[in-house]
Tab-separated table of C-alpha atoms in Angstrom:
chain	number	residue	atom	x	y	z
A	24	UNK	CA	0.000	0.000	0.000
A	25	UNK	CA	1.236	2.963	-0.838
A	26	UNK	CA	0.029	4.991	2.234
A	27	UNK	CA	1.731	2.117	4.635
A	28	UNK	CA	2.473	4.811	6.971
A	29	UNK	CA	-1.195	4.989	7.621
A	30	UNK	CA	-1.493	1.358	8.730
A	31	UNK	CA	-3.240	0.910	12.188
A	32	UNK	CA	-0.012	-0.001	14.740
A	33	UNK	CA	-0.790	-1.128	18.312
A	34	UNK	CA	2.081	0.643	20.016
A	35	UNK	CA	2.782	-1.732	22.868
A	36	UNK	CA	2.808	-4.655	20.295
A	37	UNK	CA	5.447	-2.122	18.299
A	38	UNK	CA	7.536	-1.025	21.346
A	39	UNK	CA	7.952	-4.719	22.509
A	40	UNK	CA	9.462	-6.012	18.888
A	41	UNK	CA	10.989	-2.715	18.336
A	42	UNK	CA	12.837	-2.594	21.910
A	43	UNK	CA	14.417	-6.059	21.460
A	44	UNK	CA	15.478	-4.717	18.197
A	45	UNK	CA	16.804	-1.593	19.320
A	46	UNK	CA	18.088	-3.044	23.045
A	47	UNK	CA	20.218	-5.591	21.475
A	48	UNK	CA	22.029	-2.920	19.658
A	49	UNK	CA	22.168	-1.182	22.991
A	50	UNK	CA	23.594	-4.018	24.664
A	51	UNK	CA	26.190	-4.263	22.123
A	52	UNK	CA	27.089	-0.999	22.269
A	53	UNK	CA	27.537	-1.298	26.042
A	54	UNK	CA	29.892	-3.838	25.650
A	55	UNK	CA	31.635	-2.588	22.529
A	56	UNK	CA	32.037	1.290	22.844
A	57	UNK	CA	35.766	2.242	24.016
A	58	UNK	CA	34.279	5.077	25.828
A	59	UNK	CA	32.062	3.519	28.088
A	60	UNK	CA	34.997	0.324	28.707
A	61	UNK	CA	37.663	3.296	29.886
A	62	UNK	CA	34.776	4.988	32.534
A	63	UNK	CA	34.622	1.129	33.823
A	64	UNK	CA	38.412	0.830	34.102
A	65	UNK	CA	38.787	4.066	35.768
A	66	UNK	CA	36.048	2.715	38.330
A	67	UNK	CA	38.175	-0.444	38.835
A	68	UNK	CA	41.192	1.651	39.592
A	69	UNK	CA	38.773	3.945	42.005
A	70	UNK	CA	38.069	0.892	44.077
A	71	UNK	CA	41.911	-0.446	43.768
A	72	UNK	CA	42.739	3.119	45.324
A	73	UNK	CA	40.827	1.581	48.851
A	74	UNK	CA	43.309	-1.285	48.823
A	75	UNK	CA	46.114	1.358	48.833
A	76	UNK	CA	44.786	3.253	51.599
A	77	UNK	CA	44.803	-0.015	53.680
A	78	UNK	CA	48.104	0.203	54.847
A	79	UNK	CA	50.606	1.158	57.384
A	80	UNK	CA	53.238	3.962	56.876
A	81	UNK	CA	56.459	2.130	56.236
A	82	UNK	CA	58.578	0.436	58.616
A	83	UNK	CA	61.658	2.027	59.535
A	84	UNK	CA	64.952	-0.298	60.131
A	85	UNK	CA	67.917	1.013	60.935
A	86	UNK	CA	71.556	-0.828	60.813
A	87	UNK	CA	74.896	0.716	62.277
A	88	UNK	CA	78.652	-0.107	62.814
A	89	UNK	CA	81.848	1.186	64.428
A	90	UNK	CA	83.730	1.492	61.463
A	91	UNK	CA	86.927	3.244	63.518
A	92	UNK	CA	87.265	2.181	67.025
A	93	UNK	CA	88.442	4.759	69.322
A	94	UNK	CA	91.183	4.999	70.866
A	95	UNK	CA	89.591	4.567	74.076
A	96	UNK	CA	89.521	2.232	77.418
A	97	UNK	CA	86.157	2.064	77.699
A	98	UNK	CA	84.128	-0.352	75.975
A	99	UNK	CA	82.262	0.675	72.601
A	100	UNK	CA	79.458	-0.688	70.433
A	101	UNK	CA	80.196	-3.153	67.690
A	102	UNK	CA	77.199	-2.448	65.652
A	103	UNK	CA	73.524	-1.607	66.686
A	104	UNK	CA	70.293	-2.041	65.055
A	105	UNK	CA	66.645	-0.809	65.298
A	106	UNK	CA	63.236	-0.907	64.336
A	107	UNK	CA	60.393	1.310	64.408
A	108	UNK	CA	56.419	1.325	63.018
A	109	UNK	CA	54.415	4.339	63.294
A	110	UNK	CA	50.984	4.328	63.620
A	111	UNK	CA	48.520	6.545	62.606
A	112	UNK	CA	45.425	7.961	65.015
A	113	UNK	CA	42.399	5.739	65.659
A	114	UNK	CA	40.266	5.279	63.327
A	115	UNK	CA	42.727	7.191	60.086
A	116	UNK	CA	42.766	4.340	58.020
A	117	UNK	CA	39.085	3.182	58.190
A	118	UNK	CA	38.742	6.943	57.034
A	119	UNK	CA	40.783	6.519	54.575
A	120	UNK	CA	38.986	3.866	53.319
A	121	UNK	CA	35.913	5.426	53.366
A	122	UNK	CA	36.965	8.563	51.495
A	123	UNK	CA	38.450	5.925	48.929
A	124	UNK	CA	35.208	4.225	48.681
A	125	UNK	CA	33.428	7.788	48.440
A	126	UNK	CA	35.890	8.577	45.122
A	127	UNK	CA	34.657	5.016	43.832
A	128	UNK	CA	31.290	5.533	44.254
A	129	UNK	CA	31.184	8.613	42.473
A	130	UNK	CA	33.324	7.022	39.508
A	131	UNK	CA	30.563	4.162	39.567
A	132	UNK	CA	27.690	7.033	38.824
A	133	UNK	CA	30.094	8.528	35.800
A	134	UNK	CA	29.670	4.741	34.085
A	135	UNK	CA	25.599	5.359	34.701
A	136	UNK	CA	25.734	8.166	32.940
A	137	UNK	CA	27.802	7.003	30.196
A	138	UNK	CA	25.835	3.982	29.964
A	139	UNK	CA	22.581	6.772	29.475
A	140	UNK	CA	24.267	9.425	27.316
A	141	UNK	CA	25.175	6.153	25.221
A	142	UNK	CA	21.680	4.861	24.705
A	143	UNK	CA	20.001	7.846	23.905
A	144	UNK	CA	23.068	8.173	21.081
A	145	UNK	CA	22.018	4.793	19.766
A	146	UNK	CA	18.313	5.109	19.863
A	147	UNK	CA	18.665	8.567	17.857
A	148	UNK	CA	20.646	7.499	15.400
A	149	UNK	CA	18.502	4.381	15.318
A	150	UNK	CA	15.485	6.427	14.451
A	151	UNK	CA	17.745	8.689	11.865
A	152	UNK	CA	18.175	5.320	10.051
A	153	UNK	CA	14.355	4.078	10.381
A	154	UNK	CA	13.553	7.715	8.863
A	155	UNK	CA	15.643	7.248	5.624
A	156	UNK	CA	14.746	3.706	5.349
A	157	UNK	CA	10.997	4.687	5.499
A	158	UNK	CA	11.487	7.811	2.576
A	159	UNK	CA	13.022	5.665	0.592
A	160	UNK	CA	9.754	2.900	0.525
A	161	UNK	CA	7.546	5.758	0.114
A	162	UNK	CA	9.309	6.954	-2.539
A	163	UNK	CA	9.421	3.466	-4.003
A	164	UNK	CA	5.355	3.636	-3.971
A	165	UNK	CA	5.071	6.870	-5.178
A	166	UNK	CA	7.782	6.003	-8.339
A	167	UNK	CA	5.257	2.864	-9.020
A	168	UNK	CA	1.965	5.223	-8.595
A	169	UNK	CA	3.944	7.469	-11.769
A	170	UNK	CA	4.296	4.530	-13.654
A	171	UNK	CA	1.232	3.643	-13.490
A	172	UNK	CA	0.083	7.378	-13.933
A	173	UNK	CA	2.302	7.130	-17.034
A	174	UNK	CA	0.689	4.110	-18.521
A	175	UNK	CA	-2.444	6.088	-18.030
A	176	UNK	CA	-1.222	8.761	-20.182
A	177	UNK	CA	0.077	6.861	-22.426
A	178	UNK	CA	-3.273	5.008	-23.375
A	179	UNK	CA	-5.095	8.274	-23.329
A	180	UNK	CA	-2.591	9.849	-25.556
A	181	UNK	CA	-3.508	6.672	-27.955
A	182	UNK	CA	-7.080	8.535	-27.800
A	183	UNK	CA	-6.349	11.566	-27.981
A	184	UNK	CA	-6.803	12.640	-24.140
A	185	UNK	CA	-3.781	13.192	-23.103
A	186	UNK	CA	-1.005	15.260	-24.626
A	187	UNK	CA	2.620	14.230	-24.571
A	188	UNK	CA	3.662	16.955	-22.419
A	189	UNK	CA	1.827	15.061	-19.854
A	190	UNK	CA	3.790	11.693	-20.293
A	191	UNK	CA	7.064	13.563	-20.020
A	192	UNK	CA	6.099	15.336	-16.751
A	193	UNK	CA	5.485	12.248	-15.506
A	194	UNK	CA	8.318	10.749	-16.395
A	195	UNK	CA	10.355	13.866	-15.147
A	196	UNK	CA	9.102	13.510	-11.591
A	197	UNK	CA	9.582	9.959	-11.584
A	198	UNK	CA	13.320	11.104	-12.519
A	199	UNK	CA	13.040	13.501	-9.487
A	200	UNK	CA	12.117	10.389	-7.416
A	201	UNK	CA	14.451	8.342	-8.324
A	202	UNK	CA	17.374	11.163	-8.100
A	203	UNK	CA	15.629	11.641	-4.162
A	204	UNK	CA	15.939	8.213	-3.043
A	205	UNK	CA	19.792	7.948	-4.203
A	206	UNK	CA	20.336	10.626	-2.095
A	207	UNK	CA	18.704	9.458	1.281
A	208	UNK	CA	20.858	6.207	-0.006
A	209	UNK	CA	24.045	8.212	0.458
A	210	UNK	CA	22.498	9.758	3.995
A	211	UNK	CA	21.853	6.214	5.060
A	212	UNK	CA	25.174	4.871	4.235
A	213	UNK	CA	27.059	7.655	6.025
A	214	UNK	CA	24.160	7.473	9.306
A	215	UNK	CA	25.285	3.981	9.043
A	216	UNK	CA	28.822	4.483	9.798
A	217	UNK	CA	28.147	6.418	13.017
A	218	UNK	CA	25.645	3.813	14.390
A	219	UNK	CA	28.466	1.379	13.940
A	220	UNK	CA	30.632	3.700	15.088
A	221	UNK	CA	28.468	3.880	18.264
A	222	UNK	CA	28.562	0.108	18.544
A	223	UNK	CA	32.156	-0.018	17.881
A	224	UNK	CA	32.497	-2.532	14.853
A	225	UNK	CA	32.801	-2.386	10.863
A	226	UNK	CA	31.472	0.860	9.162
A	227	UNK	CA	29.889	-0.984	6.933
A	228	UNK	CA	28.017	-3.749	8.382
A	229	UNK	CA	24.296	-3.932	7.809
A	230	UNK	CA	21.576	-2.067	9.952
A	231	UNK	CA	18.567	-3.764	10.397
A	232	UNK	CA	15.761	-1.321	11.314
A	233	UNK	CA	11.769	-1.499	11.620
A	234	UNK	CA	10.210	-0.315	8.459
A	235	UNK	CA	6.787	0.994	10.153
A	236	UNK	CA	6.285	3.192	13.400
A	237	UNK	CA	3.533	4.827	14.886
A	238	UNK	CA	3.189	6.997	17.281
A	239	UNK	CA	1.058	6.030	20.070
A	240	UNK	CA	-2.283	6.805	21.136
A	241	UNK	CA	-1.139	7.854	24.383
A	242	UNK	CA	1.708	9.276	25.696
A	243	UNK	CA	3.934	7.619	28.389
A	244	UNK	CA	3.210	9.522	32.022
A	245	UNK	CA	6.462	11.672	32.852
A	246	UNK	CA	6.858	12.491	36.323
A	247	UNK	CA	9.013	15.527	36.696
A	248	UNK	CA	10.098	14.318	40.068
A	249	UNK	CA	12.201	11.808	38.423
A	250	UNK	CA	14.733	14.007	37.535
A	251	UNK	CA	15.981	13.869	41.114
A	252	UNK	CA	17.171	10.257	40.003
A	253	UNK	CA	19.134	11.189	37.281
A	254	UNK	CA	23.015	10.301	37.308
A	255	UNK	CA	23.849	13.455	36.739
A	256	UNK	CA	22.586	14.802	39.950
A	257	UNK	CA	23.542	11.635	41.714
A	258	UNK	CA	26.757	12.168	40.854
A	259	UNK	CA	26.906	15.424	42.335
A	260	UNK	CA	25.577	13.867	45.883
A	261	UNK	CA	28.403	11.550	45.740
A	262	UNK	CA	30.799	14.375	45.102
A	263	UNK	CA	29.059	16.204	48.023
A	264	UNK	CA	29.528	12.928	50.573
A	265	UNK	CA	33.076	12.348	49.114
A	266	UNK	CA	34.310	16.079	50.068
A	267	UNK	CA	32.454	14.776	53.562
A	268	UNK	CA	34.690	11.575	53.849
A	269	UNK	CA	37.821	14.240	53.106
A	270	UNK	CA	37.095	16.348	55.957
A	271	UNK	CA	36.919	13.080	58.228
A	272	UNK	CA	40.161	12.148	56.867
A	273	UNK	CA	41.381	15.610	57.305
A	274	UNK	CA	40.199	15.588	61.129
A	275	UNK	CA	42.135	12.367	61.629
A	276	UNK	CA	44.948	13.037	60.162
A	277	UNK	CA	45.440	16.047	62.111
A	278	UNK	CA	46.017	13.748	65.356
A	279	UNK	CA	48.987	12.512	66.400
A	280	UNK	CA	51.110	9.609	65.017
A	281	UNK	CA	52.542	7.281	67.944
A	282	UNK	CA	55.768	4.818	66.795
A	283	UNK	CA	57.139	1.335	68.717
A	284	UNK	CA	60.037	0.152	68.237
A	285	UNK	CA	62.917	-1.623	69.496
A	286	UNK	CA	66.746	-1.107	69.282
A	287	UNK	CA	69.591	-3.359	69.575
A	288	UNK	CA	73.136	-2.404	70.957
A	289	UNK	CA	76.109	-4.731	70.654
A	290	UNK	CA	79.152	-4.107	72.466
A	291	UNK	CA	82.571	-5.097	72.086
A	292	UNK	CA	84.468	-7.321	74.838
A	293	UNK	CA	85.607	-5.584	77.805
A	294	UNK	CA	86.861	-6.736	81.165
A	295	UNK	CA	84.882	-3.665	82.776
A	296	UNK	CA	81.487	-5.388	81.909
A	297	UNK	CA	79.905	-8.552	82.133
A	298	UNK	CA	79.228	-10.639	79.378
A	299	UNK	CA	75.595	-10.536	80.741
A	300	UNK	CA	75.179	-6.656	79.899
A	301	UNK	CA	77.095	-6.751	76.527
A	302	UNK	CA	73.996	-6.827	74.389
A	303	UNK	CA	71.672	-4.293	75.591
A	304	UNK	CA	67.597	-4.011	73.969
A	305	UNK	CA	66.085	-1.053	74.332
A	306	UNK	CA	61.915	-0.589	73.458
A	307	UNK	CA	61.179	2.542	72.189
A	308	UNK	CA	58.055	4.822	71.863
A	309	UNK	CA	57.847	8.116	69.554
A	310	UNK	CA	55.134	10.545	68.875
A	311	UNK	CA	54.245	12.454	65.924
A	312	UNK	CA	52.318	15.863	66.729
A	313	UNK	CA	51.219	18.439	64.777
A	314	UNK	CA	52.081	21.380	66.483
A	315	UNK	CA	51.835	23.631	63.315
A	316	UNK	CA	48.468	22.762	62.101
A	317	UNK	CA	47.523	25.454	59.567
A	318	UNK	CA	47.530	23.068	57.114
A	319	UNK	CA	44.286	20.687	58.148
A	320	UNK	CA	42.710	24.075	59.043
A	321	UNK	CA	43.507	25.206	55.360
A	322	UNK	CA	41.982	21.864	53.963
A	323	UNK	CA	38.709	22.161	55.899
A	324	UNK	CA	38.632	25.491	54.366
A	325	UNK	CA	38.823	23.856	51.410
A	326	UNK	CA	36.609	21.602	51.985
A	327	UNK	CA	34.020	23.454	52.988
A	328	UNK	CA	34.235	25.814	49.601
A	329	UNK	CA	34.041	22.371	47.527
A	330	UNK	CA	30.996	21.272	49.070
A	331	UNK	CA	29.359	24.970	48.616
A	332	UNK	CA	30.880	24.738	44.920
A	333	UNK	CA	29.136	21.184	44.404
A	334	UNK	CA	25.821	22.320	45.779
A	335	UNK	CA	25.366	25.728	43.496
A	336	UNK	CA	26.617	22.995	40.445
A	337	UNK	CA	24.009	20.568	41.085
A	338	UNK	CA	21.291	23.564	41.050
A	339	UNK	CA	22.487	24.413	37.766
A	340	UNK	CA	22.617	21.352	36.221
A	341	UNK	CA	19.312	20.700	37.777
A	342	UNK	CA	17.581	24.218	36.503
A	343	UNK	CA	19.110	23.204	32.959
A	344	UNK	CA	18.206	19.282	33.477
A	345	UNK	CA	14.356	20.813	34.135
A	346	UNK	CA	14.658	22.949	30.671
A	347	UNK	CA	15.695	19.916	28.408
A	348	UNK	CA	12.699	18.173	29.995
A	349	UNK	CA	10.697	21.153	29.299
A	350	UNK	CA	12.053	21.322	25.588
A	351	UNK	CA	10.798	17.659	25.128
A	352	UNK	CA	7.656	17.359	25.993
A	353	UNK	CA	6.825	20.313	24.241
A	354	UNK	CA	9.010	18.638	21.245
A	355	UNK	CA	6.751	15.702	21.955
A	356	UNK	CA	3.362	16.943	21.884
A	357	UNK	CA	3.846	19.510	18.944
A	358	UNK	CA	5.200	16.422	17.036
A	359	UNK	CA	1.599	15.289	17.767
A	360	UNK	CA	-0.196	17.621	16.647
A	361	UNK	CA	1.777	17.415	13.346
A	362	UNK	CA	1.238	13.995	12.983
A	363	UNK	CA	-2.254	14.473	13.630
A	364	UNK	CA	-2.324	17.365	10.802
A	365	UNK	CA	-0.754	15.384	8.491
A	366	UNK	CA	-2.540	12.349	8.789
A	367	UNK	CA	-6.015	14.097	8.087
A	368	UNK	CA	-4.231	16.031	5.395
A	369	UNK	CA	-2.991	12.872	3.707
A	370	UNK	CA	-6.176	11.214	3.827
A	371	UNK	CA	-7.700	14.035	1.896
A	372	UNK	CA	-5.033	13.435	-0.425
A	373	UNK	CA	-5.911	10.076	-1.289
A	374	UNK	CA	-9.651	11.091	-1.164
A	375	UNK	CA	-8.318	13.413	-3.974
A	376	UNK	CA	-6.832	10.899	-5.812
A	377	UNK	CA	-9.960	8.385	-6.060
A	378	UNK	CA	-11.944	11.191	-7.174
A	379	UNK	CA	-9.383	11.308	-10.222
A	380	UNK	CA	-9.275	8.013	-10.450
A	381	UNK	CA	-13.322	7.727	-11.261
A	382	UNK	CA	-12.726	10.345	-13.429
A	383	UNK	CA	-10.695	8.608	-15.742
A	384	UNK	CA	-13.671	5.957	-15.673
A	385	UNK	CA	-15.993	8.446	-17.634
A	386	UNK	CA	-13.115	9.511	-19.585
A	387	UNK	CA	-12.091	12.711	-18.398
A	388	UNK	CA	-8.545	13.348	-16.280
A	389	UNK	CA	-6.346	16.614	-15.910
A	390	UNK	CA	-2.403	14.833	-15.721
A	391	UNK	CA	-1.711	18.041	-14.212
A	392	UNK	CA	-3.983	17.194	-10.747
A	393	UNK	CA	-2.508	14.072	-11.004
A	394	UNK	CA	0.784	15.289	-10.693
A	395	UNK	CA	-0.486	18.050	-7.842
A	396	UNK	CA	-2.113	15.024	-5.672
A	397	UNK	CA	1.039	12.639	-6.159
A	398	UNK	CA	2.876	15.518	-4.877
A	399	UNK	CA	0.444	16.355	-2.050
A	400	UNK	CA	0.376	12.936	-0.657
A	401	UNK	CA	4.226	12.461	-1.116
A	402	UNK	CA	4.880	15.675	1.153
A	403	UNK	CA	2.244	14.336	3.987
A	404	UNK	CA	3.792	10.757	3.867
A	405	UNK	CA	7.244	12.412	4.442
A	406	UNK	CA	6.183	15.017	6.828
A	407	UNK	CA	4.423	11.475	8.963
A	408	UNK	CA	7.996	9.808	8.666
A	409	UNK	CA	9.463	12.991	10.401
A	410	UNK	CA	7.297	13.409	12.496
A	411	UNK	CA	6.918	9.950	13.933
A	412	UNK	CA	10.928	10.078	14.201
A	413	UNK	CA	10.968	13.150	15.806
A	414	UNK	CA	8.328	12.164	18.500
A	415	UNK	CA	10.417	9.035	19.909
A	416	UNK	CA	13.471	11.142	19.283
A	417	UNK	CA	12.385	13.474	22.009
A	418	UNK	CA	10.518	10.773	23.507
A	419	UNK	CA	14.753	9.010	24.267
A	420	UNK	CA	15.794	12.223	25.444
A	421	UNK	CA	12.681	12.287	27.960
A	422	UNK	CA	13.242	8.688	28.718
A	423	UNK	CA	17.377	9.836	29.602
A	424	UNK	CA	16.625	12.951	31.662
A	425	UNK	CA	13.646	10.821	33.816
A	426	UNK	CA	14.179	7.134	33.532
């Protein structure tokens, strides 16, 4: 039919085959795209960094000899040797840990929204595709509806009807056709190459879209509450509790650092001691304060201008989150209303056309309404196809910003 656009669609029916169409090239995507692989692989380095928190500072050994003995009577140590661990304040390293694990969660939202910003990239380009595809079978019809136009002409020319100016203006839009549909050809092929760009493989490997779409009867509810859910803004809470887990850290590490240790002292021979109090060990304690502690008070400074910074940012991107949203649905519903325009408008068309068509019955027909009709219905038909891609278009960016 050569109005297929017009064909009755129940949308659920359409979303479910269309989804598993369109997921599975999601999925590969996913699991393809370079991009998305390098957020993961910073995330896995994110939660490495907790395993290098989870240590002690290093342990301190220290070896030394008499290389020149003195020229002394009393006795003198051979060699000595010591070690020492310092430990941090209570409770430093489970904050390190936790700031660590902050970092990682907020690395784990940047792979959400990667994973998002990715779909939506697919499913547009994905509808880009179905657009072309769908031009090119309604210009198919339309070249076929000339032809047979022609043939028309042709046997009313036999009678005397027709005029052979009208065959060659029908041929001459068929040309125009034709010349049309090799270039949505070339826009396909290069739309093509960045789907499978998107999905990381061969440029030119074969995309396999729907060829009909409608728009549903009703549209999805969109609750403007879920934009609170968003990565985006998540991301910016994790930021928040992450400059949070810093200033814990901070506080710790402000405390004091106490050390144990133990040192050994060998001494050389001497009549004037015993050989019970030749080797001598000696336990050790040292302590680490910061007397001069400007620089934790600097860092909660800091800290407390990062988390005012991240609060005004996630505002913004919220305010400008809440005009996108905006944007779309009224994208959305004046695709609607275009689609609705157009469908009554092509119907008319067609109306149009069997009216010419019974014409020709009683032998009467004007080649030049022919030609004004074909062109009529062609410009609705195309004008559906946009519209329809437009509407779930917008309809992926709603689904990003509230999904």
């Amino acid at each position: 039919m050569r109005y297929i656009i017009l064909i009755a669609l129940v949308f659920f029916a359409f979303a479910e085959v269309n989804a598993q169409d369109l997921a599975s090239y999601i999925q590969e995507a996913e699991k393809n795209n370079p991009e998305f692989q390098a957020f993961e692989l910073r995330y896995n380095i994110a939660e490495e960094k907790v395993n290098e928190v989870n240590s002690l500072p290093n342990t301190e050994f220290n070896f030394g000899v008499m290389a020149i003995a003195p020229e002394m009577d009393m006795p003198m140590e051979q060699f000595s040797a010591s070690v020492m661990q310092m430990l941090p304040w209570f409770g430093t390293i489970s904050a390190r840990e936790n700031y660590a694990s902050s970092i990682a969660e907020a690395q784990y939202v940047d792979i959400a929204i990667a994973k998002r910003k990715l779909s939506l990239s697919v499913s547009q380009s994905y509808y880009k595709l179905y657009a072309i595809r769908a031009k090119q079978l309604i210009l198919d019809e339309n070249i076929e509806l000339l032809q047979t136009y022609e043939r028309l002409a042709l046997t009313s020319l036999e009678v005397g009807k027709a005029s052979a100016v009208d065959v060659l203006r029908l041929q001459i839009r068929q040309n125009e056709l034709v010349q049309q549909k090799e270039v949505l050809e070339q826009g396909f092929q290069a739309e093509q190459t960045l789907f499978n760009n998107l999905l990381n493989r061969e440029e030119n490997m074969s995309v396999d879209v729907v060829e009909e779409m409608m728009i549903p009867d009703v549209d999805p509810l969109v609750l403007n509450e879920n934009l609170q859910i968003n990565p985006e803004l998540i991301k910016y809470d994790k930021l928040y509790e992450s400059v949070e887990q810093s200033e814990l850290l901070n506080q710790k590490e402000s405390g004091p650092m106490v050390g144990f240790g133990v040192q050994y002292i060998n001494q050389e021979n001497s009549p004037m001691i015993t050989s019970s109090f030749k080797d001598m060990v000696m336990p050790m304690l040292s302590i680490s304060i910061p007397i001069f502690n400007n620089k934790y008070k600097s860092v909660t400074r800091q800290n407390e201008l990062k988390q005012l910074e991240i609060k005004f940012q996630k505002e913004d991107r919220l305010n400008k989150l809440e005009t996108l949203l905006a944007q779309g649905l009224y994208n959305r519903n004046a695709t609607r209303i275009k689609f609705n325009v157009q469908t009554d408008n092509l119907k008319q068309a067609i109306d149009a056309e069997e009216i010419l068509m019974k014409n020709y019955e009683t032998g009467t027909i004007d080649f030049n309404d022919v030609l004004d009709v074909q062109e009529l219905q062609l410009k609705f038909q195309i004008n559906l196809i946009d519209s329809i891609k437009e509407y779930f278009t917008e309809y992926a960016l709603i689904n990003y910003l509230t999904r």
